[in-house]
Short mmCIF file of C-alpha atoms in Angstrom, two decimals:
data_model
loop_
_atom_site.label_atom_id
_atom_site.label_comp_id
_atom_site.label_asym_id
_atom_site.label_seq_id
_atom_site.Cartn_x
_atom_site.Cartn_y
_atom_site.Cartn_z
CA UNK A 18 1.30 6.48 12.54
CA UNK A 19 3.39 3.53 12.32
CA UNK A 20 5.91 4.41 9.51
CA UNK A 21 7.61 1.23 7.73
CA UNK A 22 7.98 -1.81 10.69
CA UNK A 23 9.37 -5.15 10.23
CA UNK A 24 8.47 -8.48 10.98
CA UNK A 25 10.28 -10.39 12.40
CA UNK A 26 12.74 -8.38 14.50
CA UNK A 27 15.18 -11.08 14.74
CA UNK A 28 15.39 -15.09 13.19
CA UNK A 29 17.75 -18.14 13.04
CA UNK A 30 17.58 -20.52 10.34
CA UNK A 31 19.36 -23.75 9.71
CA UNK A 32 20.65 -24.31 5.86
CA UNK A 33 17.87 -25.07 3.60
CA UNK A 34 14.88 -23.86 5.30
CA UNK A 35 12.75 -21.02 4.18
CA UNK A 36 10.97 -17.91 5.78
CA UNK A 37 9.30 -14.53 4.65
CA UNK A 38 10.24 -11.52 6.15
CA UNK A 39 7.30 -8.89 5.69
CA UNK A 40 7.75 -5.14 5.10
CA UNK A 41 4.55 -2.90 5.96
CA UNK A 42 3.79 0.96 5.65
CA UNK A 43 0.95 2.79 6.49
CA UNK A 44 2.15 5.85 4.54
CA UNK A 45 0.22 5.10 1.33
CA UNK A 46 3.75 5.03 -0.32
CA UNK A 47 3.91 3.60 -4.07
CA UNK A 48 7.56 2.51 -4.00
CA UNK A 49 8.94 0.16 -1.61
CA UNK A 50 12.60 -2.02 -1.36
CA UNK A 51 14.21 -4.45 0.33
CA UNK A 52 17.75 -3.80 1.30
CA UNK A 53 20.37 -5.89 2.95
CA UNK A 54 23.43 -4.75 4.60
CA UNK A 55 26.28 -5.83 5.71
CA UNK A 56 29.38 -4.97 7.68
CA UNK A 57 31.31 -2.99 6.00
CA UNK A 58 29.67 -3.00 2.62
CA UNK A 59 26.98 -0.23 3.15
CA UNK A 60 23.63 -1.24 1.76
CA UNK A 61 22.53 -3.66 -1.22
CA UNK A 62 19.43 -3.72 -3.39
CA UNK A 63 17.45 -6.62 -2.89
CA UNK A 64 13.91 -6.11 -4.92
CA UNK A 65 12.14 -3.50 -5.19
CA UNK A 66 8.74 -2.64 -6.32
CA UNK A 67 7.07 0.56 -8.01
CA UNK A 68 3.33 0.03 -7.23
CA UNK A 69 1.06 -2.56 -6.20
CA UNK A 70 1.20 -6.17 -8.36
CA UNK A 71 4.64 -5.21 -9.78
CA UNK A 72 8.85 -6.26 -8.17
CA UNK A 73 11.72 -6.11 -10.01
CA UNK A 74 15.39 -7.11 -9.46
CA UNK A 75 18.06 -4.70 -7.57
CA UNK A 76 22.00 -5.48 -7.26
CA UNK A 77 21.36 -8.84 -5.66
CA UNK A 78 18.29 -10.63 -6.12
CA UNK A 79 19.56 -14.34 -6.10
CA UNK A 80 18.03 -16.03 -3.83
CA UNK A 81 15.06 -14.14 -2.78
CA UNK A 82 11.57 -13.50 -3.95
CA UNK A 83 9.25 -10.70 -3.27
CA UNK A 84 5.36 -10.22 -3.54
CA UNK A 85 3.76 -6.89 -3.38
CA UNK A 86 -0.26 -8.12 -3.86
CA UNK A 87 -1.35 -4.94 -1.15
CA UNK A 88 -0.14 -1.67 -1.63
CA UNK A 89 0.84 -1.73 1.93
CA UNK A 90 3.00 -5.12 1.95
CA UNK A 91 6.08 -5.95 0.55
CA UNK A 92 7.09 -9.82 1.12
CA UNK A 93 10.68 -10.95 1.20
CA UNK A 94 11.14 -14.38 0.79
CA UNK A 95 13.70 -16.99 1.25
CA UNK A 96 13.09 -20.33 -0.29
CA UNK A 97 16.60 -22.39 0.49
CA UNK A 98 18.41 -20.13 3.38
CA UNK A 99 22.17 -20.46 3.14
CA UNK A 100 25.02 -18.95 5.38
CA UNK A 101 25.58 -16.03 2.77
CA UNK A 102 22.30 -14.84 3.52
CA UNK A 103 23.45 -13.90 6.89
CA UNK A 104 22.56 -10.35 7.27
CA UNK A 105 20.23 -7.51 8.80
CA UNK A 106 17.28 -6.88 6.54
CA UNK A 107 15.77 -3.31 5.92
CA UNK A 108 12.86 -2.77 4.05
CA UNK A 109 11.87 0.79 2.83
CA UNK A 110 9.40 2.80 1.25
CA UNK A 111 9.18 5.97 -0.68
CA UNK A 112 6.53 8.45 -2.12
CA UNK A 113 8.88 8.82 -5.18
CA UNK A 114 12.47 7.22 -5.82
CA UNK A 115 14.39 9.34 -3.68
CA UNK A 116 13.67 10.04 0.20
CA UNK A 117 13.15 6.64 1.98
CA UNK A 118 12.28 5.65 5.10
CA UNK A 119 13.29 2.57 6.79
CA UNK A 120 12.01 -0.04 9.22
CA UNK A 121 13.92 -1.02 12.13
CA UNK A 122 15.61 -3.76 10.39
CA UNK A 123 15.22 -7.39 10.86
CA UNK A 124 18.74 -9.55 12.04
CA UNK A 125 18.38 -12.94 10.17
CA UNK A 126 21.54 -15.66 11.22
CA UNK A 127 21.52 -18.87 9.21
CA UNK A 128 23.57 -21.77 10.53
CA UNK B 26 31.66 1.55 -12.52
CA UNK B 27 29.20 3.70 -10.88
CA UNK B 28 30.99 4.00 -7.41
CA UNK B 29 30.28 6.37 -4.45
CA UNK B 30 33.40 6.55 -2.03
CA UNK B 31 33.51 7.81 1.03
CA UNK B 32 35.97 7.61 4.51
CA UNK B 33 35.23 4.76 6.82
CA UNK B 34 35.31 6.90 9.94
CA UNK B 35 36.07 10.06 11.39
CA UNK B 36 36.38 11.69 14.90
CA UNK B 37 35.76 14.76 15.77
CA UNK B 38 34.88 16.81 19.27
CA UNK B 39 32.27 18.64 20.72
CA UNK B 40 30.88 21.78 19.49
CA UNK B 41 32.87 21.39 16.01
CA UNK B 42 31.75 21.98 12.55
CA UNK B 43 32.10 18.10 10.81
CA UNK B 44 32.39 17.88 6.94
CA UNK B 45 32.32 14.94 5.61
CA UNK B 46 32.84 14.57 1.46
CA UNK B 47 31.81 11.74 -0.95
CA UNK B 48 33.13 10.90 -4.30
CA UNK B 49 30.97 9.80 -6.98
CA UNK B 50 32.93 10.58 -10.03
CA UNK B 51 30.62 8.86 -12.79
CA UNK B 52 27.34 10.70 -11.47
CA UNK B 53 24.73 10.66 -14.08
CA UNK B 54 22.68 13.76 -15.17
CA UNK B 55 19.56 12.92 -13.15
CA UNK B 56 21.54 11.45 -9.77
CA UNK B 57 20.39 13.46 -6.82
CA UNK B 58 22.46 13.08 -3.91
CA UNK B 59 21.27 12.42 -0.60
CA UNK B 60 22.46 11.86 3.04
CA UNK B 61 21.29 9.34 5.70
CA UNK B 62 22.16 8.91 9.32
CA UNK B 63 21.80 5.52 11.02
CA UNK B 64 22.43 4.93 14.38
CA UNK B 65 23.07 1.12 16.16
CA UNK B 66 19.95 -1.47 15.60
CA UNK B 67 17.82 1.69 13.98
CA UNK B 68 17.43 1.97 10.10
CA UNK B 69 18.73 4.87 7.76
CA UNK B 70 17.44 8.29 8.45
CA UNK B 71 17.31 10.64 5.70
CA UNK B 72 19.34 13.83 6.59
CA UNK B 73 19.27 16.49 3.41
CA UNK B 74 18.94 15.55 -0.55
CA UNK B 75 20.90 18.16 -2.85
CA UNK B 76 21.42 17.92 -7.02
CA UNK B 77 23.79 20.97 -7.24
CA UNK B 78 25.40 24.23 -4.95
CA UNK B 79 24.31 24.22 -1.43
CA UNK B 80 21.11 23.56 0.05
CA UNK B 81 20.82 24.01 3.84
CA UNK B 82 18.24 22.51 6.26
CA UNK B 83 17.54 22.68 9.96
CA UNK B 84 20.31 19.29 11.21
CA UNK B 85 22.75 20.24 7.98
CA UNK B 86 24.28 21.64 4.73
CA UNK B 87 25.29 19.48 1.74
CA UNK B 88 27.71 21.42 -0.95
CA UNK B 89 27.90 19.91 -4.66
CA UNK B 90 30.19 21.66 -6.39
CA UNK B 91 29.80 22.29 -10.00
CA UNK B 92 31.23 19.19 -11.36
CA UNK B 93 28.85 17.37 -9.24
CA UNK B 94 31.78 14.54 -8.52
CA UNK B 95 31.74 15.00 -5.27
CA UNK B 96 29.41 16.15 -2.57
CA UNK B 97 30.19 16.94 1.37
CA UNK B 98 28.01 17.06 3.97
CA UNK B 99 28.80 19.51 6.87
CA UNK B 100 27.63 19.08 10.29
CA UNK B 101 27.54 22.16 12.00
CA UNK B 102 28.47 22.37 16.10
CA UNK B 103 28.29 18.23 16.52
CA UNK B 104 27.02 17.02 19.84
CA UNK B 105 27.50 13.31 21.27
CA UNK B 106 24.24 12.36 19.81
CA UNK B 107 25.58 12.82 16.22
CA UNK B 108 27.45 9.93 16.51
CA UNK B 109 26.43 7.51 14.10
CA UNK B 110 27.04 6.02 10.34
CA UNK B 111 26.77 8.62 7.69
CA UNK B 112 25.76 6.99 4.04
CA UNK B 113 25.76 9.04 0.83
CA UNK B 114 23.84 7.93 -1.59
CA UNK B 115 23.19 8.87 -5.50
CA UNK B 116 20.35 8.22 -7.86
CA UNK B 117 17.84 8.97 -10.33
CA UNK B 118 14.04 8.45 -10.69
CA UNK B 119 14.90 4.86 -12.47
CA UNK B 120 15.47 3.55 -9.18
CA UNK B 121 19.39 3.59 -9.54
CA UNK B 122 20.35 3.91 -6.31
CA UNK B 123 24.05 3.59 -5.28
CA UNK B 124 24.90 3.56 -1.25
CA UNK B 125 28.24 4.73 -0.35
CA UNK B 126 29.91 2.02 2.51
CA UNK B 127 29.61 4.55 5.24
CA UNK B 128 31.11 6.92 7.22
CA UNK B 129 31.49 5.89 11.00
CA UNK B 130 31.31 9.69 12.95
CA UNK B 131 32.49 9.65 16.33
CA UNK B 132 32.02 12.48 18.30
CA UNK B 133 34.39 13.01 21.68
CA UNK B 134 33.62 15.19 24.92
#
């Protein structure tokens, strides 16, 4: 049993290019977010989704897109990477709204 | 504002009971409050969940007084290993979820 892991673990990206980060869980979970976090600032709502085929926006969406077409996947993606996007990326899942549990995290640097 | 506060570190030693209290003065009728422990390079780990009094589990005890605008988590007999970031978080089943900044614990010999 797996839990929630992350790929990848770790990425650099110059300005402007894009990449998907993707979130898996083999818990059967319906809900699943993407966080980011950042020193200091605790963590952010991203996207977040509520069952297969459905995302909506948290406290920061701009900038990134998510897919959730498998139950199992959730799909964070970048299309235009900029500096500000410099974080460490958690993605989460929940059998209801309240107790999550977290991947490892994945440390994305954009130059 | 919905806010949660909370310090931005503590230290404590050894073998010492460790409270550490949140403030989330606008909390909403459905919020639950809940506790996480991360360590370095690891994700959040959930530690207890609580909605009002006290509710005790094996690693901790989180009291919510009756006003609910606060909440304080209370590590009892800390080791080394407890040291890590402790984030309080409230929300409700609309997927409200507020994350405090974090509390950096660090526990001395």
């Amino acid at each position: 049993n797996a839990g929630v892991t992350q790929t990848p673990k770790f990425r650099v990206l110059k300005t402007g290019q894009s990449m998907t980060l993707l979130c898996a869980q083999d818990m059967n979970h319906e809900y699943m977010y993407w966080y980011r976090q950042d020193p200091g600032m605790g963590l952010r709502l991203i996207h977040y989704s509520v069952g297969e085929g459905t995302t909506a926006k948290g406290e920061v969406p701009d900038g990134y897109n998510v897919s959730r077409l498998k139950k199992q996947n959730f799909l964070l993606g970048l299309e235009s990477a900029a500096p500000s996007q410099t974080s460490v990326y958690f993605c989460a899942s929940s059998p209801r709204s309240d107790t999550q549990y977290f991947g490892p995290g994945t440390r994305l640097t954009v130059l | 504002l919905a806010k949660t506060t909370q310090p931005i570190s503590m230290d404590s030693y050894e073998g010492q009971e460790v409270n550490i209290t949140c403030s989330h003065n606008n909390i909403a009728t459905n919020d639950y409050i809940t506790w996480y422990q991360q360590f370095p390079s690891q994700g959040p780990r959930f530690i207890i969940q609580g909605y009002k009094t006290k509710v005790t589990n094996e690693v901790a005890s989180l009291f919510i007084p009756a006003d609910r605008k606060s909440s304080t988590l209370s590590l009892p007999r800390v080791s080394l290993s407890d040291t890590a970031v402790y984030y309080c978080r409230r929300g409700d089943s609309n997927y409200q979820l507020i994350w405090g900044a974090g509390t950096k614990l660090i526990i001395k010999p």
